[in-house]
Coordinates of C-alpha atoms in Angstrom, one line a residue:
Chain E
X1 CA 9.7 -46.2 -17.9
X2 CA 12.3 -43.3 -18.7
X3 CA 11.2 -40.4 -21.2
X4 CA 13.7 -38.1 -22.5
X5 CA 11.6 -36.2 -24.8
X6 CA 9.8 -32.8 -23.1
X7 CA 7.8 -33.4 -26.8
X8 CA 6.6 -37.2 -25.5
X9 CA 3.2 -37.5 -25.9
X10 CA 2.6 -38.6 -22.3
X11 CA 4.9 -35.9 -21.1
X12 CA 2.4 -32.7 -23.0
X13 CA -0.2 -34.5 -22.4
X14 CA 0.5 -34.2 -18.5
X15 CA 1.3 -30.2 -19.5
X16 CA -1.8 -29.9 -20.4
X17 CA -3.5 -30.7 -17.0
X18 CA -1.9 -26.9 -15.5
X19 CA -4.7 -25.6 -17.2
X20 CA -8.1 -25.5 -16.9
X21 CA -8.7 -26.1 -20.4
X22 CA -6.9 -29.3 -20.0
X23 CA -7.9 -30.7 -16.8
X24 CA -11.8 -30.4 -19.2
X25 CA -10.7 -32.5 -21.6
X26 CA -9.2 -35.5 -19.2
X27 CA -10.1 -35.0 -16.1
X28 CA -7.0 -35.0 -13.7
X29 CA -4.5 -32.7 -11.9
X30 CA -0.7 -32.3 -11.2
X31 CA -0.3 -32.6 -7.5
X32 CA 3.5 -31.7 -6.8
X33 CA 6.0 -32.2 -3.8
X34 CA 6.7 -35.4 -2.1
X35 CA 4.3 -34.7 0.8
X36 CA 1.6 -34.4 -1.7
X37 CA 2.5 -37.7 -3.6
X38 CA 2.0 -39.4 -0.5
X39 CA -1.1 -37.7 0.7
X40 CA -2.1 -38.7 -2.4
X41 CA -1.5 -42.4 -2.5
X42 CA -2.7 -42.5 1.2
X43 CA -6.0 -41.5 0.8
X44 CA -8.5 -43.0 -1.9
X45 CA -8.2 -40.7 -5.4
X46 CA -7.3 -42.8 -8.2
X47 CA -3.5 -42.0 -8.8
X48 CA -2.7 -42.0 -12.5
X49 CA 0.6 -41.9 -12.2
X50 CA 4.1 -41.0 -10.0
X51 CA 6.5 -39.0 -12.1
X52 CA 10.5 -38.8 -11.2
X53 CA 12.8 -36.2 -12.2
X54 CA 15.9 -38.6 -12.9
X55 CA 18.4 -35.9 -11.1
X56 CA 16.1 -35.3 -7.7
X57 CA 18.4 -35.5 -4.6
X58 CA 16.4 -38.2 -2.8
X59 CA 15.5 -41.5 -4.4
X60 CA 12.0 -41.5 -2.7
X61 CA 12.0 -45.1 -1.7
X62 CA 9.1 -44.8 0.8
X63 CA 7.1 -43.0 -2.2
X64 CA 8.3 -45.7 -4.5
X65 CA 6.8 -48.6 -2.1
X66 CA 3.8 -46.7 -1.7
X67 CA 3.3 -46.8 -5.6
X68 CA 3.7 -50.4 -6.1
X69 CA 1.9 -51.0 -3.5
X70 CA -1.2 -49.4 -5.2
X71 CA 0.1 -50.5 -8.1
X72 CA 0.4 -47.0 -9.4
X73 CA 2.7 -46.9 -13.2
X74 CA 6.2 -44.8 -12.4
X75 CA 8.0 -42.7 -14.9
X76 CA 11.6 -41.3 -14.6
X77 CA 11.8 -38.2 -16.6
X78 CA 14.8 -36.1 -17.6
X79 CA 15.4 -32.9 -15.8
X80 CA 14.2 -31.1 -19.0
X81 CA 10.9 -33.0 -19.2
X82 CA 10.2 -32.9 -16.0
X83 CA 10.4 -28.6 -16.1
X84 CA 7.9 -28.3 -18.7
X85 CA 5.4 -29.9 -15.9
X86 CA 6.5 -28.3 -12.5
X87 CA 5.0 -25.1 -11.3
X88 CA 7.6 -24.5 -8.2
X89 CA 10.4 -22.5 -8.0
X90 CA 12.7 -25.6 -6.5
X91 CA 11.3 -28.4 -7.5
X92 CA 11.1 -31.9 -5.6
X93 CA 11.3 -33.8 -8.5
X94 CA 8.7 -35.5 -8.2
X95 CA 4.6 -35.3 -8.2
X96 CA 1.7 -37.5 -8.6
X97 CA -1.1 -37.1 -11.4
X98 CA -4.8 -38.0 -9.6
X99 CA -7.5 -38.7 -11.3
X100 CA -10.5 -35.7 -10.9
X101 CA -13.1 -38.1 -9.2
X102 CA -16.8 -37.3 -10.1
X103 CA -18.2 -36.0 -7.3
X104 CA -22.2 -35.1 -7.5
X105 CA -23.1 -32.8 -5.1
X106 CA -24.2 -34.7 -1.6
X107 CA -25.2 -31.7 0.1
X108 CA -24.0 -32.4 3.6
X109 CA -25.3 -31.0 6.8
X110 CA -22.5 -28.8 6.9
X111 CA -21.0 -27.4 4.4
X112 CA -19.3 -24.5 2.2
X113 CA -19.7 -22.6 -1.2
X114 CA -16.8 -20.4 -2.2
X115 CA -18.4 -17.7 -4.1
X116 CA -16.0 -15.9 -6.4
X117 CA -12.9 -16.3 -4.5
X118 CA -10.4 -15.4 -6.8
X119 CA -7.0 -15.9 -5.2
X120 CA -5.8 -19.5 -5.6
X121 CA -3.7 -19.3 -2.8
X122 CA -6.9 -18.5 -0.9
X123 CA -8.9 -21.6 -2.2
X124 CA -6.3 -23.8 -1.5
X125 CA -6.4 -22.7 2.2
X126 CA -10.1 -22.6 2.6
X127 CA -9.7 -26.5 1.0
X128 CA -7.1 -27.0 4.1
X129 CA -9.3 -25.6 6.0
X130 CA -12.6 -27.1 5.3
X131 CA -10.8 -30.6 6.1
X132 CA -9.4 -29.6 9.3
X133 CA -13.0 -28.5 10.3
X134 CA -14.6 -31.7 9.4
X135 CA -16.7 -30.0 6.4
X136 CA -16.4 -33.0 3.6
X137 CA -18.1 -30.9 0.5
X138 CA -16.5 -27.4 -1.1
X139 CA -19.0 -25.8 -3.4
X140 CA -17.2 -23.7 -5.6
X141 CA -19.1 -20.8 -8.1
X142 CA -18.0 -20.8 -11.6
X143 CA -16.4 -17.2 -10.7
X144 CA -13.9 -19.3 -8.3
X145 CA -10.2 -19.9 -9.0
X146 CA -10.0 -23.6 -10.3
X147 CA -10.0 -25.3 -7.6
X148 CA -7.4 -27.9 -9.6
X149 CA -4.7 -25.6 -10.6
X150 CA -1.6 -26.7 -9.6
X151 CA -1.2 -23.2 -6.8
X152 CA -4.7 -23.7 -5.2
X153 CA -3.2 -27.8 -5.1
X154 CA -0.3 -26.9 -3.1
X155 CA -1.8 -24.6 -0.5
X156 CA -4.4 -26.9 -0.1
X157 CA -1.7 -29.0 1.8
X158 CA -3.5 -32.6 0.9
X159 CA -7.0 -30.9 1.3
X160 CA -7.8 -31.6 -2.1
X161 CA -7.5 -35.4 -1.7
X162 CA -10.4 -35.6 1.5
X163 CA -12.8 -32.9 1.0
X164 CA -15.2 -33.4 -2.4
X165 CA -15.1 -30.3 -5.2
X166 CA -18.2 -29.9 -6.8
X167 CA -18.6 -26.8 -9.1
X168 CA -21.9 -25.2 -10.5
X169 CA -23.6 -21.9 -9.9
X170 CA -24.1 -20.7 -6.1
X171 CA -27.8 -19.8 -6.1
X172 CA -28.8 -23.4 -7.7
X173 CA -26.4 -24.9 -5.1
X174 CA -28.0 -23.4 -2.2
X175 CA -31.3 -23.9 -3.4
X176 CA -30.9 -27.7 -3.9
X177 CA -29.1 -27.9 -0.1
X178 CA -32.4 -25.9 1.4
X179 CA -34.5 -28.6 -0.1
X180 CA -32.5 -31.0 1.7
X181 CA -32.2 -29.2 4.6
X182 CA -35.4 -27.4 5.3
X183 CA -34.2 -26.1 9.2
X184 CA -30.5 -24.9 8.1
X185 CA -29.2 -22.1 7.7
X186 CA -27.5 -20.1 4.8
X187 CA -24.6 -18.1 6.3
X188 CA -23.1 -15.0 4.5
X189 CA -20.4 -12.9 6.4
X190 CA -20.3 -8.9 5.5
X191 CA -18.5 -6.0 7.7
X192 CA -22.3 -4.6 8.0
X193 CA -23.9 -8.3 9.6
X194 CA -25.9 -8.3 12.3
X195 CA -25.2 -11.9 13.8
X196 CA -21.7 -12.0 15.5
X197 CA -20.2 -15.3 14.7
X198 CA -20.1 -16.8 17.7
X199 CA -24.1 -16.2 17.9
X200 CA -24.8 -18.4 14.7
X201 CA -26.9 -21.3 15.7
X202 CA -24.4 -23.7 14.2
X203 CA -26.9 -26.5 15.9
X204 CA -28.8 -26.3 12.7
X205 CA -27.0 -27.4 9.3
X206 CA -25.3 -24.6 8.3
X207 CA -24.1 -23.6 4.8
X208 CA -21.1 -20.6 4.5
X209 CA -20.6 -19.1 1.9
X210 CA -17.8 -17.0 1.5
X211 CA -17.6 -14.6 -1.2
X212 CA -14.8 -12.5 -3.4
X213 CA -11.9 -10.6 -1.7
X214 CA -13.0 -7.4 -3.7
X215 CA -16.9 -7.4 -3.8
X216 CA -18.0 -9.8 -0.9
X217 CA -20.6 -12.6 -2.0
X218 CA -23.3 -12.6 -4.7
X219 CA -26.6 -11.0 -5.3
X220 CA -28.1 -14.1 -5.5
X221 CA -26.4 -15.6 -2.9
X222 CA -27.5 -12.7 -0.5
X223 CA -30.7 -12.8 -1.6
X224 CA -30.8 -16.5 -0.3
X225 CA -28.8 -15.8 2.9
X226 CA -30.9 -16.3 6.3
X227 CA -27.4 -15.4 8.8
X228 CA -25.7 -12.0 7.8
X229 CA -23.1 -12.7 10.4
X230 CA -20.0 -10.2 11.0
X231 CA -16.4 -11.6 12.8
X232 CA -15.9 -8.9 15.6
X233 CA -12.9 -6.5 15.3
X234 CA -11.7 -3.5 15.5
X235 CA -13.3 -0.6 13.7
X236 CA -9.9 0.6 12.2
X237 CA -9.7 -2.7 9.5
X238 CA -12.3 -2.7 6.6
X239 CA -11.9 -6.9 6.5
X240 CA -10.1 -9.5 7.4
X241 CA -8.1 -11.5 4.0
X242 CA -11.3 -13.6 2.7
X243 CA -9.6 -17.0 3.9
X244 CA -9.1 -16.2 7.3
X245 CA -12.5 -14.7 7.5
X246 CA -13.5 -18.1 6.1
X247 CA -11.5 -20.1 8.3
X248 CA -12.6 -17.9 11.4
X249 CA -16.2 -18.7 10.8
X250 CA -16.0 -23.4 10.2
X251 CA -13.5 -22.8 13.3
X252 CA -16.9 -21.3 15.2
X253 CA -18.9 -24.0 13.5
X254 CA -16.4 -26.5 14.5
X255 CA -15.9 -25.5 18.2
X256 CA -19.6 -25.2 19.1
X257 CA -20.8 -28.0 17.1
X258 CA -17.9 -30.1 19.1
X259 CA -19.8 -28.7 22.0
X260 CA -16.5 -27.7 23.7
X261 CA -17.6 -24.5 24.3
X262 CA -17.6 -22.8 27.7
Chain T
X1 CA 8.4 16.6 -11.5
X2 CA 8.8 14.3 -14.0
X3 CA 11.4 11.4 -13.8
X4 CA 12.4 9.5 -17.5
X5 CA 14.8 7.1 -17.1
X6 CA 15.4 4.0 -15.0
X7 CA 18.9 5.5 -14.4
X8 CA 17.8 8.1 -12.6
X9 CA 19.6 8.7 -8.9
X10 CA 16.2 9.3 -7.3
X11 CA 14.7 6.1 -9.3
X12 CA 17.8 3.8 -8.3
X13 CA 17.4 4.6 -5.1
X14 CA 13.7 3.7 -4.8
X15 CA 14.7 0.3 -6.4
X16 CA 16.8 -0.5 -3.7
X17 CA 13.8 -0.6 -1.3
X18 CA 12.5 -3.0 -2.9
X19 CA 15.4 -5.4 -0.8
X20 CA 15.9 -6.0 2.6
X21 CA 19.7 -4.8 1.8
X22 CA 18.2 -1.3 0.8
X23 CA 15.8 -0.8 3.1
X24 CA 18.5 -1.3 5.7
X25 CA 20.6 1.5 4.6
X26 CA 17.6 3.9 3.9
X27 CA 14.6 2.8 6.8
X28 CA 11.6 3.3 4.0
X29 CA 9.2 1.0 1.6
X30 CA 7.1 0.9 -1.2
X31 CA 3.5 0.8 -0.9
X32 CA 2.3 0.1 -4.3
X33 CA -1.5 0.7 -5.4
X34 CA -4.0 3.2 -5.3
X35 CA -5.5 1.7 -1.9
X36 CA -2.2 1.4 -0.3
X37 CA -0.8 5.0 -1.1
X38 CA -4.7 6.3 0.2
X39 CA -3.9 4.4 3.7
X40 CA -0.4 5.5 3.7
X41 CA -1.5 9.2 3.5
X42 CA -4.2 8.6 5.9
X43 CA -2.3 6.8 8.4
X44 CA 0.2 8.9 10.6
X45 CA 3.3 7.3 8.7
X46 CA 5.9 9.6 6.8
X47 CA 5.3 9.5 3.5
X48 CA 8.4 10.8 1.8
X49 CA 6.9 10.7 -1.6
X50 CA 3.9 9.7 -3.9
X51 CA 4.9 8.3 -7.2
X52 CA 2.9 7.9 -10.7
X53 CA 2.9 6.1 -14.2
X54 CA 2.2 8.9 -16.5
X55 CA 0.6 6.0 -18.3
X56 CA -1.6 4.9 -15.9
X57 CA -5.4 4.6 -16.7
X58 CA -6.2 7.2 -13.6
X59 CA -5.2 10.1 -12.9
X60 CA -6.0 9.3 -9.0
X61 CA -7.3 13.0 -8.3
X62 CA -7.9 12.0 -4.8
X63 CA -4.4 10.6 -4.1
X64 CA -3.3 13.5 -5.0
X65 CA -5.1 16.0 -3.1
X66 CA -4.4 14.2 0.6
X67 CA -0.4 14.1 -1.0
X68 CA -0.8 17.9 -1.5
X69 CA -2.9 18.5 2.2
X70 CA 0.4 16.4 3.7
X71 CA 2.9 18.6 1.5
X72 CA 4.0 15.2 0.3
X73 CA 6.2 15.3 -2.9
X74 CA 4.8 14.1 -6.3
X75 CA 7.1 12.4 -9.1
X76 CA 5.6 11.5 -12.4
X77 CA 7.6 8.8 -14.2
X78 CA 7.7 7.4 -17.7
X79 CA 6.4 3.7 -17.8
X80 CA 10.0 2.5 -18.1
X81 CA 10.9 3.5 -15.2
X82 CA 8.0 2.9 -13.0
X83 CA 8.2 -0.8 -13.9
X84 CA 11.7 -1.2 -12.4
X85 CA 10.1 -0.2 -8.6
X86 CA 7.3 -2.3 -9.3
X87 CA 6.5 -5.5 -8.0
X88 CA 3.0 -6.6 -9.6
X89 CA 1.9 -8.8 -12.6
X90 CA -0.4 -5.9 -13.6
X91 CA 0.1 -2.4 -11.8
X92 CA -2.1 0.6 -10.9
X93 CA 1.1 3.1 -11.9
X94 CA 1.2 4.6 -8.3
X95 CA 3.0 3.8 -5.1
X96 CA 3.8 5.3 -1.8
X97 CA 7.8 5.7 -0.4
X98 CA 6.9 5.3 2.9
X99 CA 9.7 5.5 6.1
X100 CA 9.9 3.0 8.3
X101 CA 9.4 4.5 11.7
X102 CA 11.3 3.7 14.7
X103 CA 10.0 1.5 17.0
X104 CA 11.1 0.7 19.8
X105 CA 9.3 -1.9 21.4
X106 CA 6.7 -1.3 23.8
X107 CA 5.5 -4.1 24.7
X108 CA 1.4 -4.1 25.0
X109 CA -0.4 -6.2 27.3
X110 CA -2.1 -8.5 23.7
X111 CA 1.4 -9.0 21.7
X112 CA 2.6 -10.9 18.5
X113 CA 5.5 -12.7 18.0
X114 CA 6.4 -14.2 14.7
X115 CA 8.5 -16.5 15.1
X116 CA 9.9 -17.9 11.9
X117 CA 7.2 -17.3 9.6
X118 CA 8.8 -17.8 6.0
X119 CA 5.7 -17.2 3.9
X120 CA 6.0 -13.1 2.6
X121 CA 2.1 -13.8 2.4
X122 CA 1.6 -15.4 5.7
X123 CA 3.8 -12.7 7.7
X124 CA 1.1 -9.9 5.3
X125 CA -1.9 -11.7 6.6
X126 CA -1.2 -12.0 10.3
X127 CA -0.3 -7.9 10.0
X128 CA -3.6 -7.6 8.9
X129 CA -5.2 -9.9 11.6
X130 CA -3.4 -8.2 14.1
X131 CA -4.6 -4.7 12.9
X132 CA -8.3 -6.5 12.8
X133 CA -8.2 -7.6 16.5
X134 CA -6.2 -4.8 17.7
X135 CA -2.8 -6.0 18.6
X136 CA -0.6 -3.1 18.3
X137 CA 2.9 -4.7 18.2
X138 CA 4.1 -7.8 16.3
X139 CA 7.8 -9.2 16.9
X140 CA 9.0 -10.0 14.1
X141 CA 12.2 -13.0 14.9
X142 CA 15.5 -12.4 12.5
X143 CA 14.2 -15.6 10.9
X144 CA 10.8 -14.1 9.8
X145 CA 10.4 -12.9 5.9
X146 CA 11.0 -9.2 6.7
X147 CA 7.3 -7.4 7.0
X148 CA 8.5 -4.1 5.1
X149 CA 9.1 -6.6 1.4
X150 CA 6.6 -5.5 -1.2
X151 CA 4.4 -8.8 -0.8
X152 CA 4.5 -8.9 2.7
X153 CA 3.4 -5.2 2.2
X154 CA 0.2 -5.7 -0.1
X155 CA -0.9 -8.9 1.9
X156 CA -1.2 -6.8 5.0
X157 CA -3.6 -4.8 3.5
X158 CA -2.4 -1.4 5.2
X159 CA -2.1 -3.3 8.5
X160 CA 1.4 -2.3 8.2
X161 CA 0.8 1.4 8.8
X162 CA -1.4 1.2 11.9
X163 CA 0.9 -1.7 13.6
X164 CA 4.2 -1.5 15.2
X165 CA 7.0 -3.7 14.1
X166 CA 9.6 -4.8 15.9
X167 CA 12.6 -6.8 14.4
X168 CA 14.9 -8.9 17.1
X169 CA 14.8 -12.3 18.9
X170 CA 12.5 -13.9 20.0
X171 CA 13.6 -15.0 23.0
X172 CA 15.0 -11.4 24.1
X173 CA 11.4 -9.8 23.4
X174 CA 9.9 -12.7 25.4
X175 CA 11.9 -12.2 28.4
X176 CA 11.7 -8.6 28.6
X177 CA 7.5 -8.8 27.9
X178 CA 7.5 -11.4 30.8
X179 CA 9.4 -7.8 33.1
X180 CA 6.6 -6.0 32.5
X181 CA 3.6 -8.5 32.9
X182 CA 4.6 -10.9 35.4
X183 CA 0.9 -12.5 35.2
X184 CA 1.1 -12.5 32.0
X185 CA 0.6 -15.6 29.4
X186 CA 2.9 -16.9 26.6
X187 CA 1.2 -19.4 24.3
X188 CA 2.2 -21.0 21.7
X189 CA 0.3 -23.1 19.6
X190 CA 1.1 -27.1 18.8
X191 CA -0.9 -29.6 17.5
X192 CA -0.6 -31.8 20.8
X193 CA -0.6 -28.8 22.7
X194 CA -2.6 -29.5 25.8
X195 CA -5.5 -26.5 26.3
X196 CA -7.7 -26.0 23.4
X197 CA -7.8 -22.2 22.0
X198 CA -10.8 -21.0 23.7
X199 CA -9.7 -21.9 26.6
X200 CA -6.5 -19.9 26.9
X201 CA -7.2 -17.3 30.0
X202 CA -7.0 -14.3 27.8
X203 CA -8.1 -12.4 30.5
X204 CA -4.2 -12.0 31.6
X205 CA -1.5 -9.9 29.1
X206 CA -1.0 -12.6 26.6
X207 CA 2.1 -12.8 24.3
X208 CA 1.0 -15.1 21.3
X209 CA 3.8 -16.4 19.5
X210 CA 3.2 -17.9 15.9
X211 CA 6.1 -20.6 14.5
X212 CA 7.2 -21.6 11.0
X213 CA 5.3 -23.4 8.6
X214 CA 7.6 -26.3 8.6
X215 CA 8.7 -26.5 12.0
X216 CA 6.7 -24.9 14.6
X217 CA 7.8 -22.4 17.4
X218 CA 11.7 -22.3 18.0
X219 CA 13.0 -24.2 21.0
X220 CA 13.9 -20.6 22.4
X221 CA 9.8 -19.8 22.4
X222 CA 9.2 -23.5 23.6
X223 CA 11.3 -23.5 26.8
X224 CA 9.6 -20.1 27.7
X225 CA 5.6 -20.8 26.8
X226 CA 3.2 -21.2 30.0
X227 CA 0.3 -22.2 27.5
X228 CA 0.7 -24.9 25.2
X229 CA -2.8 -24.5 23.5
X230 CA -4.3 -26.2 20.2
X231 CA -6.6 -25.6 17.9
X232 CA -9.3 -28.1 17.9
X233 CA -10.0 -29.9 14.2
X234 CA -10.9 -33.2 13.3
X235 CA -7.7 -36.1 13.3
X236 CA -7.1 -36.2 10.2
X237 CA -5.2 -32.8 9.1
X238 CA -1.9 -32.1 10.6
X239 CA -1.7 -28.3 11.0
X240 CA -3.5 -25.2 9.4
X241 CA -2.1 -22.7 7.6
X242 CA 0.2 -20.6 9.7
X243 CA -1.5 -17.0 9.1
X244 CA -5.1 -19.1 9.6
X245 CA -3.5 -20.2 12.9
X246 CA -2.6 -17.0 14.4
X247 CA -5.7 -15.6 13.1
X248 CA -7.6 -18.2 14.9
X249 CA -6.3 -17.4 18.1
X250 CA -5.8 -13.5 17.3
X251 CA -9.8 -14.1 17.2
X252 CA -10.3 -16.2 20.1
X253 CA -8.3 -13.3 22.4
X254 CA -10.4 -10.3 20.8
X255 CA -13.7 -12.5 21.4
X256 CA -13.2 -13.4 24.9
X257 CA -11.6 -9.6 25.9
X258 CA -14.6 -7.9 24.7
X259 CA -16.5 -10.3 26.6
X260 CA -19.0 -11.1 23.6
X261 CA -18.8 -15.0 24.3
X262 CA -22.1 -16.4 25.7

């Protein structure tokens, strides 16, 4: 189906899902790029829809294949529709609009709560992240950057589509996981921690959380913390950039839970 | 003194550092925020001068003392003219000139090479991670986003004033690092590399070179690696972020020098 029109219903009603407000009201996101569109109809999110600019350079026959194939509905839009919905600076022409699935909180053995992170860029890559370390559940605080806005998306490289978003407050988050998980432990990381990360007991379930780049995590999620853990360094440096402290710490989990430790 | 109009010489010329052109005829940067300007005073970088928003909501009493201890000169400028050096969505109204310092590479026994990073924020981040783990010299390849741009600036947190950059090819810094450490290691990282992170000897000078987010190392860096290492995640995600990446490994080396690993 071709739409002309950047004032077709369809087309704002897509515009709508860059914000959060939107994305409320029918729960979906924009996920753009061709590798996205296919990570996206590979794994098992409920694709809405494939949109087309009508003057991309590639005719995206594999993408096309993959669509019918899941019998997802494709519409060619003009180059002027089609801008009112990208968020890139060159554009692919084309993206895929996923359904947000529900996803009630199944409070895995291992797992991680984002506490205030505000950078999207940064909660896209603790998303990437998260999946690459085998943690299937992202808890993020109501303080978090959406984790559906079309930048965290992108730099969650596919992310999005594997690992299960579940947002509510941190403190009734971790509360509910210690009930499940009576043995774990609730992991916060601070400059002034006295467990080196490579010394958590990541035998146990673990929960991270990982708080703001500015102000570190919570009172209340310190208050529940049983691992103040530090990432050895150099004096000179007051922190590390919150997602690569993040990533530093599943990488740990995910090494010594793998056992390939020395 | 105080500076009103965009036009002015001094003004113009502190715009054009903002580009890789102008900071090639003049070696110097901007460092813009109040944290920045503090670490640029406090590091042992030329600071050639301090500037301010007359509107800003501070008047950064602080700043302006360690300016005055370092005989550094102050410009005040109208709000017009600040805004054409600036480079953020909302600004603090004070940055640093700082000069880029020669450096002529030296070659450390723990060494950086970026090799293609694209990302202004990536090539930010690993500065920072470097500075964190105490690697005192990246190499930065022709092809990497130049780390004296204003993002790559306020992503490396002031890692950019306590490490040493070096700009040239890869290759040529490879080579001559491999003169001076002849036991020395050059890894790379690939995702069917062959020896997991942790298990990279760091205990030998080890060069770590860190390829583009699209593309990996460069043939040049391939044909001279003797480690081939990966970073162990579950199947399903192709690659990390690039700065998570480095950092991971940048982590692994600082972990296993200081001998904290059980």
């Amino acid at each position: 189906m071709y739409i002309e029109s950047p004032k077709n219903p369809k087309v704002q009603a897509w515009a709508a899902l860059k914000t959060n407000k939107g994305r409320t009201s029918h729960p979906a996101y924009l996920a753009e790029g061709a590798r996205l569109a296919v990570e996206a109809l590979q794994s098992d999110r409920h694709v809405e829809a494939l949109l087309f600019d009508v003057a991309a350079n590639d005719d995206y026959g594999r993408l096309r294949q993959l669509a019918q194939a899941r019998s997802v509905a494709v519409h060619e839009l003009s180059p002027h529709a089609f801008a009112t919905l990208s968020d890139t600076v060159t554009s692919q022409g084309v993206m895929a609009v996923v359904a947000i699935p529900p996803s009630p909180p199944r409070y895995p053995a291992y797992t991680l709560v984002l506490d205030g992170v505000q950078d999207p860029g940064n909660v896209g890559t603790l998303l990437r992240t998260a999946d690459a370390f085998g943690v299937p559940e992202v808890c993020c605080s109501e303080s978090t950057a959406d984790a559906f806005a079309p930048k965290v998306i992108r730099a969650s490289m596919g992310g999005i589509f594997r690992v299960s978003v579940h947002r509510t407050d941190t403190a009734s988050y971790i509360r509910d996981w210690m009930k499940q998980h009576q043995d774990g432990n609730v992991v916060i990381t601070e400059a002034d921690g006295s467990t080196p990360c490579h010394e958590i007991p990541f035998t146990h379930p673990t929960l991270v959380v990982i708080g703001s780049e500015a102000s570190g995590v919570s009172d209340a999620a310190r208050a529940l913390a049983s691992v103040e853990a530090y990432i050895p360094m150099t004096a000179r440096t007051e922190s590390l950039n919150a997602a690569v402290a993040g990533s530093i710490v599943l990488y740990e989990s995910y090494r010594q839970r793998q056992s390939i430790s020395p």
